[in-house]
Amino acid sequence: MTDSLPLRAPAYVRHFGTLVDLALAACTVVVFVAATLATGVPSPWPATIPFALVLGALVLFRRRWPMVVLVLSVAAVFAYHLVSWSPAGWIWPASVAYLTAAATPRVRWVAAIGIAQLVYSAVDARWILARNLPRYLIHTVGEALLLAILIGAGLAYAATLRWRGRHQATG
């Protein structure tokens, strides 16, 4: 008559979501700073590093408030491009936010936000048209393709979670 104690999951299993969020935040910061430096920004301190830290901090809240994180990430990208010139893209800095928000039922809003960002990006890069049409097309089509891939991956992830939930519930 001693009841066995329920086994507790190992710490890495219990905290897996937090560890993933921390890893994604760190990758966001490192990749954005590295990519910006690779595009020729002379000093990352005035705008690049603070912006990267803001994006990384937002990633930590992506599970609880995915749409808020997406809107704030897009606003941060707009602010970054207004404050500092950079050939860095418009969609990829907010990739984690787009992917997470696309896995929610508000996927139409995610697409609308992404399209608005793409239109602004295309208008903002119009100065490239006169100098280098292929570069402009690669920029706009590449950003649109990335947005489509992120939304598709978010939808696939959500479908996988629904499928897994249905099959676990049935036995």
Tab-separated table of N, CA and C in Angstrom:
chain	number	residue	atom	x	y	z
A	1	MET	N	0.457	-0.996	0.000
A	1	MET	CA	0.000	0.000	0.000
A	1	MET	C	0.611	1.332	0.000
A	2	THR	N	1.715	1.355	-0.600
A	2	THR	CA	2.306	2.659	-0.847
A	2	THR	C	2.010	3.024	-2.288
A	3	ASP	N	1.542	4.168	-2.426
A	3	ASP	CA	1.287	4.658	-3.785
A	3	ASP	C	2.599	5.128	-4.388
A	4	SER	N	2.800	4.756	-5.613
A	4	SER	CA	4.021	5.226	-6.262
A	4	SER	C	3.843	6.700	-6.652
A	5	LEU	N	4.907	7.402	-6.515
A	5	LEU	CA	4.874	8.812	-6.862
A	5	LEU	C	4.869	8.960	-8.383
A	6	PRO	N	4.099	9.906	-8.881
A	6	PRO	CA	4.123	10.083	-10.334
A	6	PRO	C	5.493	10.606	-10.770
A	7	LEU	N	5.951	10.078	-11.869
A	7	LEU	CA	7.234	10.509	-12.392
A	7	LEU	C	7.096	11.883	-13.040
A	8	ARG	N	8.040	12.694	-12.745
A	8	ARG	CA	8.050	14.035	-13.300
A	8	ARG	C	8.926	14.037	-14.549
A	9	ALA	N	8.497	14.756	-15.547
A	9	ALA	CA	9.271	14.828	-16.792
A	9	ALA	C	10.605	15.513	-16.521
A	10	PRO	N	11.627	15.135	-17.249
A	10	PRO	CA	12.925	15.796	-17.069
A	10	PRO	C	12.818	17.302	-17.336
A	11	ALA	N	13.743	18.042	-16.789
A	11	ALA	CA	13.702	19.500	-16.888
A	11	ALA	C	13.727	19.982	-18.334
A	12	TYR	N	14.528	19.336	-19.190
A	12	TYR	CA	14.591	19.800	-20.570
A	12	TYR	C	13.276	19.598	-21.304
A	13	VAL	N	12.477	18.631	-20.860
A	13	VAL	CA	11.169	18.424	-21.473
A	13	VAL	C	10.183	19.460	-20.949
A	14	ARG	N	10.207	19.713	-19.646
A	14	ARG	CA	9.301	20.692	-19.051
A	14	ARG	C	9.561	22.103	-19.559
A	15	HIS	N	10.790	22.406	-19.848
A	15	HIS	CA	11.148	23.770	-20.241
A	15	HIS	C	11.536	23.872	-21.715
A	16	PHE	N	11.127	22.900	-22.507
A	16	PHE	CA	11.520	22.873	-23.907
A	16	PHE	C	11.057	24.124	-24.660
A	17	GLY	N	9.812	24.544	-24.442
A	17	GLY	CA	9.285	25.730	-25.115
A	17	GLY	C	10.094	26.976	-24.799
A	18	THR	N	10.464	27.136	-23.542
A	18	THR	CA	11.267	28.288	-23.136
A	18	THR	C	12.654	28.228	-23.766
A	19	LEU	N	13.240	27.033	-23.801
A	19	LEU	CA	14.555	26.883	-24.411
A	19	LEU	C	14.515	27.188	-25.911
A	20	VAL	N	13.459	26.766	-26.573
A	20	VAL	CA	13.305	27.061	-28.000
A	20	VAL	C	13.168	28.565	-28.205
A	21	ASP	N	12.358	29.221	-27.366
A	21	ASP	CA	12.192	30.670	-27.490
A	21	ASP	C	13.505	31.404	-27.261
A	22	LEU	N	14.279	30.975	-26.270
A	22	LEU	CA	15.580	31.600	-26.012
A	22	LEU	C	16.533	31.391	-27.195
A	23	ALA	N	16.523	30.198	-27.757
A	23	ALA	CA	17.387	29.923	-28.909
A	23	ALA	C	16.964	30.750	-30.122
A	24	LEU	N	15.666	30.859	-30.358
A	24	LEU	CA	15.180	31.670	-31.478
A	24	LEU	C	15.505	33.151	-31.276
A	25	ALA	N	15.375	33.620	-30.036
A	25	ALA	CA	15.709	35.024	-29.748
A	25	ALA	C	17.192	35.284	-29.989
A	26	ALA	N	18.032	34.383	-29.518
A	26	ALA	CA	19.479	34.547	-29.715
A	26	ALA	C	19.829	34.496	-31.198
A	27	CYS	N	19.233	33.565	-31.926
A	27	CYS	CA	19.492	33.464	-33.369
A	27	CYS	C	19.018	34.724	-34.097
A	28	THR	N	17.883	35.261	-33.699
A	28	THR	CA	17.377	36.489	-34.311
A	28	THR	C	18.374	37.620	-34.139
A	29	VAL	N	18.879	37.779	-32.926
A	29	VAL	CA	19.835	38.857	-32.651
A	29	VAL	C	21.120	38.655	-33.453
A	30	VAL	N	21.688	37.467	-33.374
A	30	VAL	CA	22.977	37.207	-34.024
A	30	VAL	C	22.861	37.302	-35.548
A	31	VAL	N	21.842	36.695	-36.116
A	31	VAL	CA	21.698	36.691	-37.572
A	31	VAL	C	21.425	38.100	-38.089
A	32	PHE	N	20.590	38.863	-37.386
A	32	PHE	CA	20.316	40.214	-37.881
A	32	PHE	C	21.563	41.087	-37.835
A	33	VAL	N	22.296	41.036	-36.744
A	33	VAL	CA	23.520	41.844	-36.646
A	33	VAL	C	24.529	41.394	-37.699
A	34	ALA	N	24.714	40.098	-37.855
A	34	ALA	CA	25.679	39.586	-38.836
A	34	ALA	C	25.276	39.955	-40.263
A	35	ALA	N	24.007	39.793	-40.586
A	35	ALA	CA	23.553	40.118	-41.941
A	35	ALA	C	23.657	41.612	-42.220
A	36	THR	N	23.350	42.419	-41.235
A	36	THR	CA	23.448	43.864	-41.427
A	36	THR	C	24.894	44.286	-41.618
A	37	LEU	N	25.788	43.717	-40.830
A	37	LEU	CA	27.210	44.030	-41.003
A	37	LEU	C	27.714	43.549	-42.358
A	38	ALA	N	27.204	42.410	-42.815
A	38	ALA	CA	27.629	41.874	-44.106
A	38	ALA	C	27.157	42.736	-45.274
A	39	THR	N	26.091	43.512	-45.067
A	39	THR	CA	25.589	44.371	-46.147
A	39	THR	C	26.276	45.719	-46.186
A	40	GLY	N	27.198	45.958	-45.273
A	40	GLY	CA	27.994	47.168	-45.377
A	40	GLY	C	27.691	48.264	-44.378
A	41	VAL	N	26.887	47.989	-43.370
A	41	VAL	CA	26.633	48.998	-42.340
A	41	VAL	C	27.925	49.180	-41.545
A	42	PRO	N	28.443	50.410	-41.450
A	42	PRO	CA	29.764	50.599	-40.842
A	42	PRO	C	29.824	50.312	-39.339
A	43	SER	N	28.839	50.727	-38.599
A	43	SER	CA	28.865	50.516	-37.148
A	43	SER	C	27.502	50.015	-36.682
A	44	PRO	N	27.460	48.884	-35.986
A	44	PRO	CA	26.166	48.347	-35.563
A	44	PRO	C	25.592	49.008	-34.316
A	45	TRP	N	26.358	49.823	-33.619
A	45	TRP	CA	25.917	50.323	-32.318
A	45	TRP	C	24.781	51.329	-32.359
A	46	PRO	N	24.733	52.264	-33.281
A	46	PRO	CA	23.669	53.260	-33.200
A	46	PRO	C	22.256	52.689	-33.358
A	47	ALA	N	22.052	51.790	-34.292
A	47	ALA	CA	20.686	51.309	-34.530
A	47	ALA	C	20.574	49.795	-34.625
A	48	THR	N	21.553	49.134	-35.192
A	48	THR	CA	21.423	47.711	-35.489
A	48	THR	C	21.310	46.856	-34.236
A	49	ILE	N	22.209	47.031	-33.303
A	49	ILE	CA	22.185	46.189	-32.102
A	49	ILE	C	20.948	46.469	-31.245
A	50	PRO	N	20.583	47.728	-30.981
A	50	PRO	CA	19.337	47.941	-30.221
A	50	PRO	C	18.112	47.334	-30.916
A	51	PHE	N	18.052	47.474	-32.246
A	51	PHE	CA	16.934	46.890	-32.976
A	51	PHE	C	16.926	45.373	-32.867
A	52	ALA	N	18.091	44.766	-33.014
A	52	ALA	CA	18.190	43.302	-32.906
A	52	ALA	C	17.765	42.834	-31.512
A	53	LEU	N	18.142	43.573	-30.497
A	53	LEU	CA	17.743	43.208	-29.129
A	53	LEU	C	16.233	43.344	-28.930
A	54	VAL	N	15.634	44.359	-29.529
A	54	VAL	CA	14.171	44.515	-29.450
A	54	VAL	C	13.487	43.330	-30.119
A	55	LEU	N	13.952	42.977	-31.324
A	55	LEU	CA	13.355	41.819	-32.010
A	55	LEU	C	13.538	40.538	-31.201
A	56	GLY	N	14.730	40.359	-30.638
A	56	GLY	CA	14.978	39.173	-29.821
A	56	GLY	C	14.082	39.131	-28.594
A	57	ALA	N	13.889	40.283	-27.956
A	57	ALA	CA	13.003	40.335	-26.781
A	57	ALA	C	11.562	40.032	-27.172
A	58	LEU	N	11.135	40.519	-28.323
A	58	LEU	CA	9.768	40.240	-28.767
A	58	LEU	C	9.544	38.752	-29.010
A	59	VAL	N	10.567	38.069	-29.513
A	59	VAL	CA	10.443	36.629	-29.779
A	59	VAL	C	10.107	35.866	-28.498
A	60	LEU	N	10.566	36.350	-27.364
A	60	LEU	CA	10.300	35.664	-26.101
A	60	LEU	C	8.817	35.648	-25.732
A	61	PHE	N	8.029	36.537	-26.327
A	61	PHE	CA	6.594	36.616	-26.026
A	61	PHE	C	5.730	36.055	-27.144
A	62	ARG	N	6.329	35.380	-28.081
A	62	ARG	CA	5.612	34.943	-29.275
A	62	ARG	C	4.529	33.903	-29.009
A	63	ARG	N	4.705	33.076	-28.014
A	63	ARG	CA	3.700	32.030	-27.737
A	63	ARG	C	2.439	32.607	-27.105
A	64	ARG	N	2.606	33.568	-26.235
A	64	ARG	CA	1.459	34.143	-25.525
A	64	ARG	C	0.690	35.131	-26.386
A	65	TRP	N	1.398	35.995	-27.105
A	65	TRP	CA	0.756	37.050	-27.905
A	65	TRP	C	1.333	37.074	-29.319
A	66	PRO	N	1.032	36.083	-30.144
A	66	PRO	CA	1.663	36.021	-31.466
A	66	PRO	C	1.339	37.205	-32.380
A	67	MET	N	0.105	37.675	-32.373
A	67	MET	CA	-0.255	38.786	-33.251
A	67	MET	C	0.354	40.101	-32.762
A	68	VAL	N	0.389	40.286	-31.464
A	68	VAL	CA	1.011	41.499	-30.912
A	68	VAL	C	2.504	41.506	-31.245
A	69	VAL	N	3.140	40.364	-31.104
A	69	VAL	CA	4.564	40.264	-31.430
A	69	VAL	C	4.784	40.548	-32.911
A	70	LEU	N	3.909	40.046	-33.772
A	70	LEU	CA	4.041	40.310	-35.205
A	70	LEU	C	3.907	41.799	-35.505
A	71	VAL	N	2.881	42.426	-34.974
A	71	VAL	CA	2.657	43.852	-35.243
A	71	VAL	C	3.822	44.688	-34.711
A	72	LEU	N	4.279	44.380	-33.508
A	72	LEU	CA	5.411	45.128	-32.947
A	72	LEU	C	6.707	44.863	-33.712
A	73	SER	N	6.906	43.643	-34.179
A	73	SER	CA	8.090	43.328	-34.976
A	73	SER	C	8.080	44.084	-36.298
A	74	VAL	N	6.932	44.118	-36.955
A	74	VAL	CA	6.816	44.853	-38.217
A	74	VAL	C	7.017	46.350	-37.970
A	75	ALA	N	6.441	46.857	-36.883
A	75	ALA	CA	6.651	48.272	-36.547
A	75	ALA	C	8.128	48.553	-36.270
A	76	ALA	N	8.798	47.620	-35.626
A	76	ALA	CA	10.227	47.793	-35.352
A	76	ALA	C	11.037	47.787	-36.651
A	77	VAL	N	10.657	46.943	-37.598
A	77	VAL	CA	11.350	46.922	-38.887
A	77	VAL	C	11.155	48.261	-39.608
A	78	PHE	N	9.917	48.780	-39.594
A	78	PHE	CA	9.664	50.096	-40.184
A	78	PHE	C	10.514	51.159	-39.499
A	79	ALA	N	10.526	51.151	-38.181
A	79	ALA	CA	11.307	52.144	-37.439
A	79	ALA	C	12.787	52.028	-37.757
A	80	TYR	N	13.280	50.809	-37.852
A	80	TYR	CA	14.700	50.610	-38.163
A	80	TYR	C	15.046	51.193	-39.528
A	81	HIS	N	14.201	50.923	-40.515
A	81	HIS	CA	14.484	51.429	-41.856
A	81	HIS	C	14.311	52.951	-41.938
A	82	LEU	N	13.496	53.527	-41.081
A	82	LEU	CA	13.370	54.983	-41.051
A	82	LEU	C	14.573	55.642	-40.388
A	83	VAL	N	15.088	55.006	-39.344
A	83	VAL	CA	16.189	55.583	-38.564
A	83	VAL	C	17.537	55.336	-39.213
A	84	SER	N	17.716	54.179	-39.789
A	84	SER	CA	19.036	53.781	-40.279
A	84	SER	C	18.906	53.199	-41.672
A	85	TRP	N	19.782	53.624	-42.576
A	85	TRP	CA	19.784	53.026	-43.897
A	85	TRP	C	20.381	51.635	-43.805
A	86	SER	N	19.718	50.711	-44.435
A	86	SER	CA	20.235	49.354	-44.460
A	86	SER	C	19.649	48.622	-45.651
A	87	PRO	N	20.463	47.871	-46.356
A	87	PRO	CA	19.924	47.045	-47.425
A	87	PRO	C	19.317	45.744	-46.900
A	88	ALA	N	19.284	45.593	-45.580
A	88	ALA	CA	18.678	44.392	-45.000
A	88	ALA	C	17.198	44.349	-45.386
A	89	GLY	N	16.655	43.167	-45.474
A	89	GLY	CA	15.288	42.989	-45.931
A	89	GLY	C	14.236	43.498	-44.970
A	90	TRP	N	13.005	43.366	-45.409
A	90	TRP	CA	11.872	43.831	-44.622
A	90	TRP	C	11.142	42.667	-43.954
A	91	ILE	N	11.103	41.515	-44.576
A	91	ILE	CA	10.330	40.389	-44.048
A	91	ILE	C	11.180	39.520	-43.135
A	92	TRP	N	12.386	39.169	-43.535
A	92	TRP	CA	13.150	38.177	-42.772
A	92	TRP	C	13.475	38.590	-41.341
A	93	PRO	N	13.655	39.872	-41.004
A	93	PRO	CA	13.905	40.162	-39.584
A	93	PRO	C	12.743	39.748	-38.675
A	94	ALA	N	11.545	39.695	-39.228
A	94	ALA	CA	10.370	39.311	-38.443
A	94	ALA	C	9.917	37.885	-38.781
A	95	SER	N	10.820	37.058	-39.267
A	95	SER	CA	10.462	35.700	-39.702
A	95	SER	C	9.826	34.869	-38.600
A	96	VAL	N	10.414	34.904	-37.415
A	96	VAL	CA	9.877	34.107	-36.306
A	96	VAL	C	8.465	34.580	-35.966
A	97	ALA	N	8.251	35.882	-35.973
A	97	ALA	CA	6.926	36.422	-35.668
A	97	ALA	C	5.915	36.029	-36.740
A	98	TYR	N	6.307	36.087	-38.010
A	98	TYR	CA	5.397	35.680	-39.082
A	98	TYR	C	5.048	34.204	-38.987
A	99	LEU	N	6.030	33.360	-38.765
A	99	LEU	CA	5.798	31.923	-38.673
A	99	LEU	C	4.865	31.592	-37.515
A	100	THR	N	5.108	32.197	-36.367
A	100	THR	CA	4.284	31.918	-35.196
A	100	THR	C	2.860	32.429	-35.389
A	101	ALA	N	2.719	33.640	-35.906
A	101	ALA	CA	1.382	34.209	-36.097
A	101	ALA	C	0.606	33.461	-37.179
A	102	ALA	N	1.297	32.919	-38.172
A	102	ALA	CA	0.618	32.168	-39.232
A	102	ALA	C	0.052	30.848	-38.727
A	103	ALA	N	0.519	30.394	-37.581
A	103	ALA	CA	-0.001	29.151	-37.007
A	103	ALA	C	-1.262	29.397	-36.177
A	104	THR	N	-1.703	30.639	-36.090
A	104	THR	CA	-2.917	30.971	-35.340
A	104	THR	C	-4.102	31.024	-36.298
A	105	PRO	N	-5.313	31.115	-35.766
A	105	PRO	CA	-6.484	31.229	-36.650
A	105	PRO	C	-6.557	32.560	-37.411
A	106	ARG	N	-5.714	33.510	-37.079
A	106	ARG	CA	-5.758	34.833	-37.724
A	106	ARG	C	-4.792	34.923	-38.914
A	107	VAL	N	-4.700	33.871	-39.681
A	107	VAL	CA	-3.725	33.819	-40.769
A	107	VAL	C	-4.024	34.856	-41.851
A	108	ARG	N	-5.287	35.227	-42.035
A	108	ARG	CA	-5.611	36.257	-43.034
A	108	ARG	C	-5.023	37.606	-42.629
A	109	TRP	N	-5.053	37.900	-41.342
A	109	TRP	CA	-4.445	39.143	-40.863
A	109	TRP	C	-2.940	39.102	-41.049
A	110	VAL	N	-2.351	37.950	-40.850
A	110	VAL	CA	-0.904	37.801	-41.051
A	110	VAL	C	-0.565	38.095	-42.511
A	111	ALA	N	-1.337	37.531	-43.422
A	111	ALA	CA	-1.104	37.775	-44.844
A	111	ALA	C	-1.308	39.249	-45.188
A	112	ALA	N	-2.334	39.865	-44.625
A	112	ALA	CA	-2.589	41.283	-44.905
A	112	ALA	C	-1.450	42.164	-44.387
A	113	ILE	N	-0.961	41.868	-43.195
A	113	ILE	CA	0.164	42.629	-42.639
A	113	ILE	C	1.398	42.432	-43.511
A	114	GLY	N	1.635	41.210	-43.930
A	114	GLY	CA	2.786	40.926	-44.780
A	114	GLY	C	2.699	41.614	-46.132
A	115	ILE	N	1.522	41.614	-46.731
A	115	ILE	CA	1.351	42.279	-48.027
A	115	ILE	C	1.550	43.778	-47.884
A	116	ALA	N	1.015	44.353	-46.809
A	116	ALA	CA	1.227	45.789	-46.570
A	116	ALA	C	2.715	46.093	-46.419
A	117	GLN	N	3.416	45.235	-45.719
A	117	GLN	CA	4.850	45.433	-45.539
A	117	GLN	C	5.589	45.277	-46.874
A	118	LEU	N	5.177	44.321	-47.683
A	118	LEU	CA	5.798	44.129	-48.997
A	118	LEU	C	5.562	45.324	-49.919
A	119	VAL	N	4.350	45.854	-49.916
A	119	VAL	CA	4.049	47.014	-50.753
A	119	VAL	C	4.910	48.200	-50.332
A	120	TYR	N	4.986	48.437	-49.041
A	120	TYR	CA	5.821	49.545	-48.572
A	120	TYR	C	7.285	49.299	-48.928
A	121	SER	N	7.737	48.070	-48.783
A	121	SER	CA	9.118	47.727	-49.131
A	121	SER	C	9.393	47.986	-50.603
A	122	ALA	N	8.449	47.610	-51.473
A	122	ALA	CA	8.625	47.821	-52.912
A	122	ALA	C	8.653	49.308	-53.247
A	123	VAL	N	7.811	50.087	-52.586
A	123	VAL	CA	7.800	51.534	-52.819
A	123	VAL	C	9.080	52.163	-52.277
A	124	ASP	N	9.518	51.712	-51.122
A	124	ASP	CA	10.723	52.258	-50.516
A	124	ASP	C	11.967	51.952	-51.350
A	125	ALA	N	11.961	50.842	-52.048
A	125	ALA	CA	13.115	50.437	-52.858
A	125	ALA	C	12.998	50.902	-54.303
A	126	ARG	N	12.072	51.788	-54.599
A	126	ARG	CA	11.864	52.218	-55.989
A	126	ARG	C	13.084	52.902	-56.596
A	127	TRP	N	13.946	53.454	-55.773
A	127	TRP	CA	15.163	54.105	-56.285
A	127	TRP	C	16.088	53.097	-56.975
A	128	ILE	N	15.918	51.814	-56.642
A	128	ILE	CA	16.746	50.777	-57.276
A	128	ILE	C	16.318	50.564	-58.727
A	129	LEU	N	15.053	50.847	-59.043
A	129	LEU	CA	14.532	50.620	-60.396
A	129	LEU	C	15.376	51.291	-61.474
A	130	ALA	N	15.751	52.536	-61.244
A	130	ALA	CA	16.503	53.278	-62.255
A	130	ALA	C	17.917	52.732	-62.425
A	131	ARG	N	18.461	52.174	-61.378
A	131	ARG	CA	19.857	51.721	-61.409
A	131	ARG	C	20.010	50.246	-61.750
A	132	ASN	N	19.108	49.401	-61.215
A	132	ASN	CA	19.335	47.971	-61.327
A	132	ASN	C	18.002	47.230	-61.217
A	133	LEU	N	17.328	47.065	-62.339
A	133	LEU	CA	16.024	46.397	-62.357
A	133	LEU	C	16.086	44.956	-61.846
A	134	PRO	N	17.075	44.137	-62.248
A	134	PRO	CA	17.113	42.765	-61.715
A	134	PRO	C	17.242	42.728	-60.185
A	135	ARG	N	18.021	43.625	-59.618
A	135	ARG	CA	18.149	43.659	-58.153
A	135	ARG	C	16.813	43.998	-57.500
A	136	TYR	N	16.073	44.937	-58.092
A	136	TYR	CA	14.764	45.306	-57.562
A	136	TYR	C	13.806	44.117	-57.610
A	137	LEU	N	13.806	43.399	-58.721
A	137	LEU	CA	12.930	42.232	-58.856
A	137	LEU	C	13.321	41.138	-57.875
A	138	ILE	N	14.623	40.919	-57.705
A	138	ILE	CA	15.073	39.912	-56.743
A	138	ILE	C	14.648	40.318	-55.334
A	139	HIS	N	14.762	41.598	-55.027
A	139	HIS	CA	14.362	42.094	-53.709
A	139	HIS	C	12.876	41.863	-53.461
A	140	THR	N	12.031	42.338	-54.382
A	140	THR	CA	10.593	42.271	-54.140
A	140	THR	C	10.056	40.842	-54.247
A	141	VAL	N	10.478	40.117	-55.261
A	141	VAL	CA	9.999	38.735	-55.425
A	141	VAL	C	10.558	37.843	-54.314
A	142	GLY	N	11.806	38.063	-53.955
A	142	GLY	CA	12.406	37.272	-52.872
A	142	GLY	C	11.703	37.477	-51.544
A	143	GLU	N	11.386	38.733	-51.228
A	143	GLU	CA	10.661	39.016	-49.982
A	143	GLU	C	9.258	38.399	-50.022
A	144	ALA	N	8.584	38.494	-51.171
A	144	ALA	CA	7.247	37.904	-51.304
A	144	ALA	C	7.303	36.382	-51.180
A	145	LEU	N	8.305	35.772	-51.778
A	145	LEU	CA	8.471	34.324	-51.682
A	145	LEU	C	8.739	33.904	-50.236
A	146	LEU	N	9.588	34.654	-49.551
A	146	LEU	CA	9.863	34.350	-48.149
A	146	LEU	C	8.595	34.456	-47.310
A	147	LEU	N	7.797	35.491	-47.543
A	147	LEU	CA	6.543	35.639	-46.802
A	147	LEU	C	5.621	34.452	-47.064
A	148	ALA	N	5.509	34.035	-48.312
A	148	ALA	CA	4.661	32.888	-48.648
A	148	ALA	C	5.162	31.614	-47.973
A	149	ILE	N	6.472	31.426	-47.947
A	149	ILE	CA	7.049	30.240	-47.293
A	149	ILE	C	6.767	30.270	-45.793
A	150	LEU	N	6.923	31.421	-45.162
A	150	LEU	CA	6.687	31.524	-43.713
A	150	LEU	C	5.230	31.268	-43.369
A	151	ILE	N	4.318	31.834	-44.150
A	151	ILE	CA	2.891	31.610	-43.885
A	151	ILE	C	2.534	30.151	-44.146
A	152	GLY	N	3.062	29.577	-45.211
A	152	GLY	CA	2.815	28.156	-45.492
A	152	GLY	C	3.360	27.247	-44.402
A	153	ALA	N	4.540	27.554	-43.905
A	153	ALA	CA	5.113	26.744	-42.824
A	153	ALA	C	4.290	26.880	-41.547
A	154	GLY	N	3.809	28.073	-41.262
A	154	GLY	CA	2.952	28.265	-40.085
A	154	GLY	C	1.652	27.488	-40.207
A	155	LEU	N	1.057	27.510	-41.388
A	155	LEU	CA	-0.167	26.730	-41.617
A	155	LEU	C	0.096	25.232	-41.494
A	156	ALA	N	1.215	24.771	-42.025
A	156	ALA	CA	1.559	23.348	-41.931
A	156	ALA	C	1.789	22.944	-40.482
A	157	TYR	N	2.452	23.808	-39.722
A	157	TYR	CA	2.683	23.518	-38.303
A	157	TYR	C	1.352	23.435	-37.546
A	158	ALA	N	0.451	24.370	-37.809
A	158	ALA	CA	-0.855	24.354	-37.141
A	158	ALA	C	-1.643	23.097	-37.522
A	159	ALA	N	-1.589	22.710	-38.791
A	159	ALA	CA	-2.291	21.499	-39.229
A	159	ALA	C	-1.703	20.262	-38.566
A	160	THR	N	-0.395	20.225	-38.411
A	160	THR	CA	0.259	19.094	-37.744
A	160	THR	C	-0.170	19.006	-36.285
A	161	LEU	N	-0.241	20.142	-35.613
A	161	LEU	CA	-0.688	20.150	-34.210
A	161	LEU	C	-2.136	19.680	-34.091
A	162	ARG	N	-3.003	20.130	-35.011
A	162	ARG	CA	-4.404	19.684	-34.979
A	162	ARG	C	-4.503	18.186	-35.236
A	163	TRP	N	-3.751	17.695	-36.210
A	163	TRP	CA	-3.768	16.272	-36.528
A	163	TRP	C	-3.273	15.450	-35.343
A	164	ARG	N	-2.193	15.885	-34.741
A	164	ARG	CA	-1.644	15.178	-33.585
A	164	ARG	C	-2.643	15.174	-32.429
A	165	GLY	N	-3.297	16.300	-32.206
A	165	GLY	CA	-4.294	16.376	-31.141
A	165	GLY	C	-5.477	15.439	-31.376
A	166	ARG	N	-5.926	15.347	-32.625
A	166	ARG	CA	-7.040	14.434	-32.939
A	166	ARG	C	-6.632	12.975	-32.763
A	167	HIS	N	-5.431	12.620	-33.171
A	167	HIS	CA	-5.005	11.227	-33.075
A	167	HIS	C	-4.652	10.833	-31.658
A	168	GLN	N	-4.195	11.752	-30.849
A	168	GLN	CA	-3.933	11.431	-29.453
A	168	GLN	C	-5.229	11.307	-28.671
A	169	ALA	N	-6.235	12.079	-29.066
A	169	ALA	CA	-7.516	12.025	-28.370
A	169	ALA	C	-8.251	10.711	-28.668
A	170	THR	N	-8.048	10.167	-29.878
A	170	THR	CA	-8.747	8.924	-30.239
A	170	THR	C	-8.014	7.689	-29.758
A	171	GLY	N	-6.825	7.839	-29.324
A	171	GLY	CA	-6.183	6.680	-28.732
A	171	GLY	C	-4.912	6.344	-29.346
